[in-house]
CSV table of C-alpha atoms in Angstrom, one decimal:
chain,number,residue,atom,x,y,z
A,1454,UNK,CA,126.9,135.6,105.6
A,1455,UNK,CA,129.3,136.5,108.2
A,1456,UNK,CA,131.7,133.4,110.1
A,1457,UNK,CA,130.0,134.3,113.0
A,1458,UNK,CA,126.3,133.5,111.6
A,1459,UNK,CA,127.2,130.2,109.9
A,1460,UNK,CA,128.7,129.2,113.2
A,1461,UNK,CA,125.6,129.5,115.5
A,1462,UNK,CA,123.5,128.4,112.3
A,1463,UNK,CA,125.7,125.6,112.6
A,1464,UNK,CA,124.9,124.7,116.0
A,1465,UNK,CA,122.0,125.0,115.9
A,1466,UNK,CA,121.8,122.6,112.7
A,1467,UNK,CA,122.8,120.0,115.1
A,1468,UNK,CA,121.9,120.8,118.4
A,1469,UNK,CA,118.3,120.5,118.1
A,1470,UNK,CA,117.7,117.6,116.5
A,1471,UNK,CA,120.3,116.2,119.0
A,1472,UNK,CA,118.2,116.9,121.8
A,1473,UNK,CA,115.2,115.7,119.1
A,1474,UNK,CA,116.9,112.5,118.9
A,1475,UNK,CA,117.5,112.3,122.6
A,1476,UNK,CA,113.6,113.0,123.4
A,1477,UNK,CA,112.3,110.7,121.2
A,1478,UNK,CA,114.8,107.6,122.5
A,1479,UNK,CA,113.1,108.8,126.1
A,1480,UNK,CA,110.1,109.0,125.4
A,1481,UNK,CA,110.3,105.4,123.8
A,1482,UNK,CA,111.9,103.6,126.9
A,1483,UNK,CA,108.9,105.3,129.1
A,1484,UNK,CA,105.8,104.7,126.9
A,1485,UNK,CA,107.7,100.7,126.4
A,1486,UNK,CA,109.5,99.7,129.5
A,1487,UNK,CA,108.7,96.4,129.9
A,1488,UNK,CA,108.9,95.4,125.7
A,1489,UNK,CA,111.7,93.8,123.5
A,1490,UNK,CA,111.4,97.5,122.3
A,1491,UNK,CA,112.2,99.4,125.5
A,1492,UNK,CA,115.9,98.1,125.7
A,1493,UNK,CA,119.1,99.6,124.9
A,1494,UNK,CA,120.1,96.6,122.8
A,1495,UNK,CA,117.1,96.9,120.7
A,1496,UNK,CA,116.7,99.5,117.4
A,1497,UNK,CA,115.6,102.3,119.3
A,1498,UNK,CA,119.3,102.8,120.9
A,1499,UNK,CA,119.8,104.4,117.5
A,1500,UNK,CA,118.0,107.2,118.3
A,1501,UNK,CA,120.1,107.9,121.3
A,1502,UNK,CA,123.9,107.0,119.4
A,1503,UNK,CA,122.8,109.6,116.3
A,1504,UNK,CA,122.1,112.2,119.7
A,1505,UNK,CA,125.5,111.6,121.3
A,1506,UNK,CA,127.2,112.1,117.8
A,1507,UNK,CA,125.3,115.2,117.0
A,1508,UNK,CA,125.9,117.0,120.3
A,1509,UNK,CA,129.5,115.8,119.7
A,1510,UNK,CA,129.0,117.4,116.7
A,1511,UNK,CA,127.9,120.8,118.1
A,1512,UNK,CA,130.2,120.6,120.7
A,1513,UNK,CA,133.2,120.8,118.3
A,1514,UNK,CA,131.9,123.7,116.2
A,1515,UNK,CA,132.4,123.7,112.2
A,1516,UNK,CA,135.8,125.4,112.4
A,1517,UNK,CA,137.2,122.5,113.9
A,1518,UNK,CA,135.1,120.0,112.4
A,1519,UNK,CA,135.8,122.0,109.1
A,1520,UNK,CA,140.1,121.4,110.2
A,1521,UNK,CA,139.2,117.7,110.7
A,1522,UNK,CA,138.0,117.4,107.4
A,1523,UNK,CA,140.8,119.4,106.0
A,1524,UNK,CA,143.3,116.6,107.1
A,1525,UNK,CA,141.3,113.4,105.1
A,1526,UNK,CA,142.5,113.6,101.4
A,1527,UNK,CA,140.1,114.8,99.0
A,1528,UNK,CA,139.6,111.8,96.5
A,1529,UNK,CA,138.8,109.7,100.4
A,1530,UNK,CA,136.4,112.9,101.1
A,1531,UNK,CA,134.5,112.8,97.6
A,1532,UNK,CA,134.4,108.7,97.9
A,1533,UNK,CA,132.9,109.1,101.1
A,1534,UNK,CA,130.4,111.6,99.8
A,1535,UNK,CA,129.6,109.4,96.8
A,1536,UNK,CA,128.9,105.9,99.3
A,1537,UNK,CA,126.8,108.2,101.6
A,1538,UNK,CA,124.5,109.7,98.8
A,1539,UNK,CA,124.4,106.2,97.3
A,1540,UNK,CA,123.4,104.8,100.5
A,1541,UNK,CA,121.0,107.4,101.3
A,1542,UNK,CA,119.4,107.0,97.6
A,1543,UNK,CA,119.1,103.2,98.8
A,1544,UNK,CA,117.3,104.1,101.7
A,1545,UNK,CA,114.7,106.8,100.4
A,1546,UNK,CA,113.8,104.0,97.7
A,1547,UNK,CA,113.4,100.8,99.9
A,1548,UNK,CA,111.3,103.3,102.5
A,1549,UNK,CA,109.1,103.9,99.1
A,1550,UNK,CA,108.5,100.3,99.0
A,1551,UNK,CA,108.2,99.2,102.3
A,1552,UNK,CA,105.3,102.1,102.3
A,1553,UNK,CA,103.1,100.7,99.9
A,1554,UNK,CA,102.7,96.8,100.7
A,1555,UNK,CA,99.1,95.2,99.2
A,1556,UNK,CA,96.5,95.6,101.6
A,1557,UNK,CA,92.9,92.6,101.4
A,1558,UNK,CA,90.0,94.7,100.9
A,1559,UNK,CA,88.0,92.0,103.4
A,1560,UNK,CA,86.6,90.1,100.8
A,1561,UNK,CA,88.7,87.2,100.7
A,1562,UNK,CA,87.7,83.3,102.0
A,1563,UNK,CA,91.5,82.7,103.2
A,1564,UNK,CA,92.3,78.9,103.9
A,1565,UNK,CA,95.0,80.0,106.7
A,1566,UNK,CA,96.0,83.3,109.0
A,1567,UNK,CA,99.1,83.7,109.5
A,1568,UNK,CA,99.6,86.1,112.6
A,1569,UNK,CA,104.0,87.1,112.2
A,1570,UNK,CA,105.2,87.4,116.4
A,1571,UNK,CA,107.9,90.4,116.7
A,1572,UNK,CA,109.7,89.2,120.0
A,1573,UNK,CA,108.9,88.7,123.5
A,1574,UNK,CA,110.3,89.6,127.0
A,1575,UNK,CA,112.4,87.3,129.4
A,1576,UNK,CA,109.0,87.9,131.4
A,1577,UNK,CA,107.0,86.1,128.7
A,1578,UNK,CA,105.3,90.1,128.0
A,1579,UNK,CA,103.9,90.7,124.6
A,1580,UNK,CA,105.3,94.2,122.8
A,1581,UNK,CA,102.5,96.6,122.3
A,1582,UNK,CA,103.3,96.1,118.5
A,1583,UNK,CA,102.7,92.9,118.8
A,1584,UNK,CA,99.2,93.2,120.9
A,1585,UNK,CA,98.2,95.2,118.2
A,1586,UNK,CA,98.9,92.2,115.5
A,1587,UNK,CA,96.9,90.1,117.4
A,1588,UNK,CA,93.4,92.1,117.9
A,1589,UNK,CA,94.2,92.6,114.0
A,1590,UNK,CA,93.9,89.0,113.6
A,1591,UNK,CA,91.2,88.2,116.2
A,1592,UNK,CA,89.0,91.0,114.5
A,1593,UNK,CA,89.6,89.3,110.8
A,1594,UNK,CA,89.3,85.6,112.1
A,1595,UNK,CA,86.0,86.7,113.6
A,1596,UNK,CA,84.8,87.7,110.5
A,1597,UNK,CA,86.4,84.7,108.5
A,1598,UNK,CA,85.5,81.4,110.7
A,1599,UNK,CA,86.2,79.1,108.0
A,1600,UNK,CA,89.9,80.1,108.1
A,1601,UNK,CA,92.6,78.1,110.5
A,1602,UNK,CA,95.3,80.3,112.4
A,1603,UNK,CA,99.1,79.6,112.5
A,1604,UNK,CA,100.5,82.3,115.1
A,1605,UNK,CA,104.7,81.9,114.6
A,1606,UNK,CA,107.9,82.5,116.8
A,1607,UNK,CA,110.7,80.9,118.3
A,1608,UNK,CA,112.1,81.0,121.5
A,1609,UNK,CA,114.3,84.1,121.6
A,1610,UNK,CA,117.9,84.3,123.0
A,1611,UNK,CA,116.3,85.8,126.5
A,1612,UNK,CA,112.5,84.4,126.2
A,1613,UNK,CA,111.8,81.4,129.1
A,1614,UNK,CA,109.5,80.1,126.1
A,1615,UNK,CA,108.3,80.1,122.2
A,1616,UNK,CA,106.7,83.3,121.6
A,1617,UNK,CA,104.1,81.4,119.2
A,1618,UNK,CA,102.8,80.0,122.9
A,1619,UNK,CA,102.6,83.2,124.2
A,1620,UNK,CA,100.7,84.1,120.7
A,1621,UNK,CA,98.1,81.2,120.8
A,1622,UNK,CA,97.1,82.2,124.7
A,1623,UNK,CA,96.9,85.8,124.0
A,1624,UNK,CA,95.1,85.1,120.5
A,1625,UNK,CA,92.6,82.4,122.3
A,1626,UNK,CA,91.6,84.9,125.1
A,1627,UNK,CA,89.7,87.4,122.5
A,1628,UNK,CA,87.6,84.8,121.7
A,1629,UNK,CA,89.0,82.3,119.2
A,1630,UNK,CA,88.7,78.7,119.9
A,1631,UNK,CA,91.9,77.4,120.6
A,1632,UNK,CA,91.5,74.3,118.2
A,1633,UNK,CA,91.3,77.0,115.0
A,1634,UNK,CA,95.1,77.9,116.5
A,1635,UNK,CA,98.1,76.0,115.5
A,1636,UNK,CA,101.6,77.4,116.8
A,1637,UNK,CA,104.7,77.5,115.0
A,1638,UNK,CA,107.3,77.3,117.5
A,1639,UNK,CA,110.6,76.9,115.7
A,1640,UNK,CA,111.1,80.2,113.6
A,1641,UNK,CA,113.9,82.8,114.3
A,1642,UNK,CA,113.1,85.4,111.7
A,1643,UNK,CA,110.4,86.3,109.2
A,1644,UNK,CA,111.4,83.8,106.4
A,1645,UNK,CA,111.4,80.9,108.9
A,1646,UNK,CA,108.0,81.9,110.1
A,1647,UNK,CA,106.8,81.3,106.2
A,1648,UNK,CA,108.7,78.2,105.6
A,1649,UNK,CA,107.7,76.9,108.9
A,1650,UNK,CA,104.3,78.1,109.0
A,1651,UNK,CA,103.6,75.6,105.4
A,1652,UNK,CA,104.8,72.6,106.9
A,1653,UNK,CA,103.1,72.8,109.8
A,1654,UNK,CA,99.6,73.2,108.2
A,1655,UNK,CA,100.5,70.6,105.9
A,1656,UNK,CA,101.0,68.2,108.7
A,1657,UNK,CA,98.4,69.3,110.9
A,1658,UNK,CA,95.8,69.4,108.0
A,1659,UNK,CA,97.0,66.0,106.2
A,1660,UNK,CA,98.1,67.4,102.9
A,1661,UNK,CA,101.1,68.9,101.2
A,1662,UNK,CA,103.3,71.6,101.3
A,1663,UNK,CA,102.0,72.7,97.4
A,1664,UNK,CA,98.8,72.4,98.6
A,1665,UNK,CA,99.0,75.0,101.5
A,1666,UNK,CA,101.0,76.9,99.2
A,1667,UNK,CA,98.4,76.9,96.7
A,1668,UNK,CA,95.9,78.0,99.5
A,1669,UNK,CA,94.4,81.7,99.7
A,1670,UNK,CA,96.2,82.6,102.8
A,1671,UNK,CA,95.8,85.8,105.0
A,1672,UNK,CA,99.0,87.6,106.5
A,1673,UNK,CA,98.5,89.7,109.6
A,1674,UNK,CA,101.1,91.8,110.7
A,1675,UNK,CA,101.7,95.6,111.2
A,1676,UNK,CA,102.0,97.7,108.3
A,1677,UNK,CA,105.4,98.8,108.1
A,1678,UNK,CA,106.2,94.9,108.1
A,1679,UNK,CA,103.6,93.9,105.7
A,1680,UNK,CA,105.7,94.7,102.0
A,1681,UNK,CA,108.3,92.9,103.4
A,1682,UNK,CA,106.2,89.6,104.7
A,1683,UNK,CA,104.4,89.9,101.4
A,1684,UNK,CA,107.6,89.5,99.3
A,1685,UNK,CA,109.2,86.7,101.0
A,1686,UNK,CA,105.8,85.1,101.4
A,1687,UNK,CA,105.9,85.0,97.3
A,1688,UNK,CA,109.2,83.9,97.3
A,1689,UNK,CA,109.4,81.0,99.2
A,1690,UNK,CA,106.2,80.0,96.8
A,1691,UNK,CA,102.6,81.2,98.3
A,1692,UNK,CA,100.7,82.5,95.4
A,1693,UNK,CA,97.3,83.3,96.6
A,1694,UNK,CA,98.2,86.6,99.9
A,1695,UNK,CA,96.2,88.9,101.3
A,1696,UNK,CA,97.9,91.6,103.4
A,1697,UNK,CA,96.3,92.6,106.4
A,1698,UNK,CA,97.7,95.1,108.3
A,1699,UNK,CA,97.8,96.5,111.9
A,1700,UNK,CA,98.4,100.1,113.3
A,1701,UNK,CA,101.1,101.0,115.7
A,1702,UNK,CA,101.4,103.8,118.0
A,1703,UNK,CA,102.1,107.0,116.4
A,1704,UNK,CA,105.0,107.7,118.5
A,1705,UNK,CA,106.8,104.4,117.6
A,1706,UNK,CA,106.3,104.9,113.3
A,1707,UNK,CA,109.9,106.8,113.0
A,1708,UNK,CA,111.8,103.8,114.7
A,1709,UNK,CA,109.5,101.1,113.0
A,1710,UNK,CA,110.1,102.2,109.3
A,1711,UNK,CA,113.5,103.2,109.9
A,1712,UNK,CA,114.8,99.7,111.2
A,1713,UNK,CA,112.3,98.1,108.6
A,1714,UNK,CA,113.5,100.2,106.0
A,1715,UNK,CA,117.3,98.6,106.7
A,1716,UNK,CA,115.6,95.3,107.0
A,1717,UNK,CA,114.3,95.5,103.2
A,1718,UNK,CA,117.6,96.7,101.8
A,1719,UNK,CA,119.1,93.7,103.7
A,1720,UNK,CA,116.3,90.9,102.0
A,1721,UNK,CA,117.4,93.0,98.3
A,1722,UNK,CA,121.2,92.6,99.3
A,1723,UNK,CA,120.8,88.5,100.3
A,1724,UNK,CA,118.3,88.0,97.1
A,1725,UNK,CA,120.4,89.9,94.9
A,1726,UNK,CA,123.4,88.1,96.4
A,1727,UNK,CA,122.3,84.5,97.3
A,1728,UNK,CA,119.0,84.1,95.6
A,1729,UNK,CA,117.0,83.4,98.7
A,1730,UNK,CA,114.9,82.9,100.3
A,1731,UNK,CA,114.0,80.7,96.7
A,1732,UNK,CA,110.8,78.8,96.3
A,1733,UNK,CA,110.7,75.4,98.5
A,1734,UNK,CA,110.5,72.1,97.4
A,1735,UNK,CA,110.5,69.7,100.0
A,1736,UNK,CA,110.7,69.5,103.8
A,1737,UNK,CA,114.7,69.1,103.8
A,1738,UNK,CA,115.4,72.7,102.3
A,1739,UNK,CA,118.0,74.7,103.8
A,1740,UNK,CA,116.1,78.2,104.8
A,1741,UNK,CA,119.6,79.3,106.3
């Protein structure tokens, strides 16, 4: 194979899924304009960085990119390679695990729902991922009345209120009396929404925290979340879960698993590293 052949083969390596890249990060702000999702602060701006650097790439040509790489020293080049493969190995297995969480077959009689938020607009607008959480949960409360719902979130750096508010409206106009609904408005991130989640039903239900931890308890949230939910869910102590999970637009399954796939390795990292999120054992625990 000639120069001249591995050069446009080159280009052409990078080019198009440049413009792939750049497409997709389009067609994301368009079909989510007005969600925590259709921002360039969010995740998806990924997709539009990894296009800039690949048509950068393209741009330069492999002769000169090959001169470049000519001028690092080659134990830096082969530690480089070594990190990247490692990292990559990292992500194909976490992706693995992330795609098989534990999904309820129905059958359950769950004691609590808990319906896991994802972020809201400065406008108080739900994310379509989100909308789709909570038609999961309607749909599963309807056919498990017995069950009490704790929807959970925060107040988020540019929300005018707690998303779990937002939640309890949204989850109360499908059907479901509002009194079934308790809100969890204090969580910032998906172990808080556990943690806080228990001591709220204990309080609102007059018992303990080991007793709602004891509970059968239903987790709705979309699937690409779920494995992750499920695991810190045991860790912080709940040992009776049921996964339910909820379907996101096709178009929007590269950027969920993706970010969700750095988000496991990031719970394995702080586990392996810290040890939490650990079992809790009273109301004072630190869940920092």
């Amino acid at each position: 194979m000639n120069s001249r052949t591995k050069d446009i083969i080159f280009t052409a390596a990078t080019a198009v899924p440049a413009f792939a890249c750049n497409f997709y990060f389009v067609a994301m702000q368009m079909l989510s304009p007005a969600t925590v999702l259709g921002t360039i602060f969010s995740f998806s701006a990924v997709w539009f960085w990894l296009s800039v650097l690949l048509f950068a790439m393209a741009s330069a040509g492999r002769a000169k990119l090959k001169v470049i790489a000519g001028c690092i020293a080659r134990p830096v080049r082969i530690s480089a390679a070594a990190v990247l493969s490692l990292i990559f190995a990292a992500c194909i297995v976490n992706l693995i695990l992330i795609s098989r969480p534990a999904v309820s077959d129905g059958a359950e009689h769950p004691a609590y729902i808990i319906v896991l938020g994802g972020g809201i607009t400065k406008d108080a607008v739900i994310s379509a991922v989100v909308q789709q959480r909570l038609e999961t949960a309607s749909a599963y409360a309807g056919a498990h009345p017995e069950a009490r719902i704790i929807v959970t979130g925060g107040t988020g750096p540019f929300a005018p209120c707690s998303e779990a508010s937002v939640l309890k409206l949204a989850l109360a106009e499908t059907g479901i009396p509002p009194e079934r609904i308790y809100a969890e408005e204090d969580a910032a991130d998906t172990i808080e929404n556990f943690i806080f989640s228990a001591r709220l039903a204990a309080e609102a239900d007059g018992t303990t925290v080991a007793d709602v931890l004891a509970s059968p308890v239903a987790i709705v949230t979309s699937r690409f979340h779920l494995a992750r939910a499920e695991r810190i869910a045991r860790r912080i102590g709940f040992t009776d879960i049921y996964g339910v999970p909820s379907r996101i637009a096709p178009i929007f399954v590269p950027n969920c698993y993706a970010r969700e796939m750095l988000a496991y390795i990031k719970l394995n990292l702080r586990i392996a590293f810290t040890g939490k999120p650990a079992p809790m054992q009273a109301p004072a625990d630190d869940v920092h």
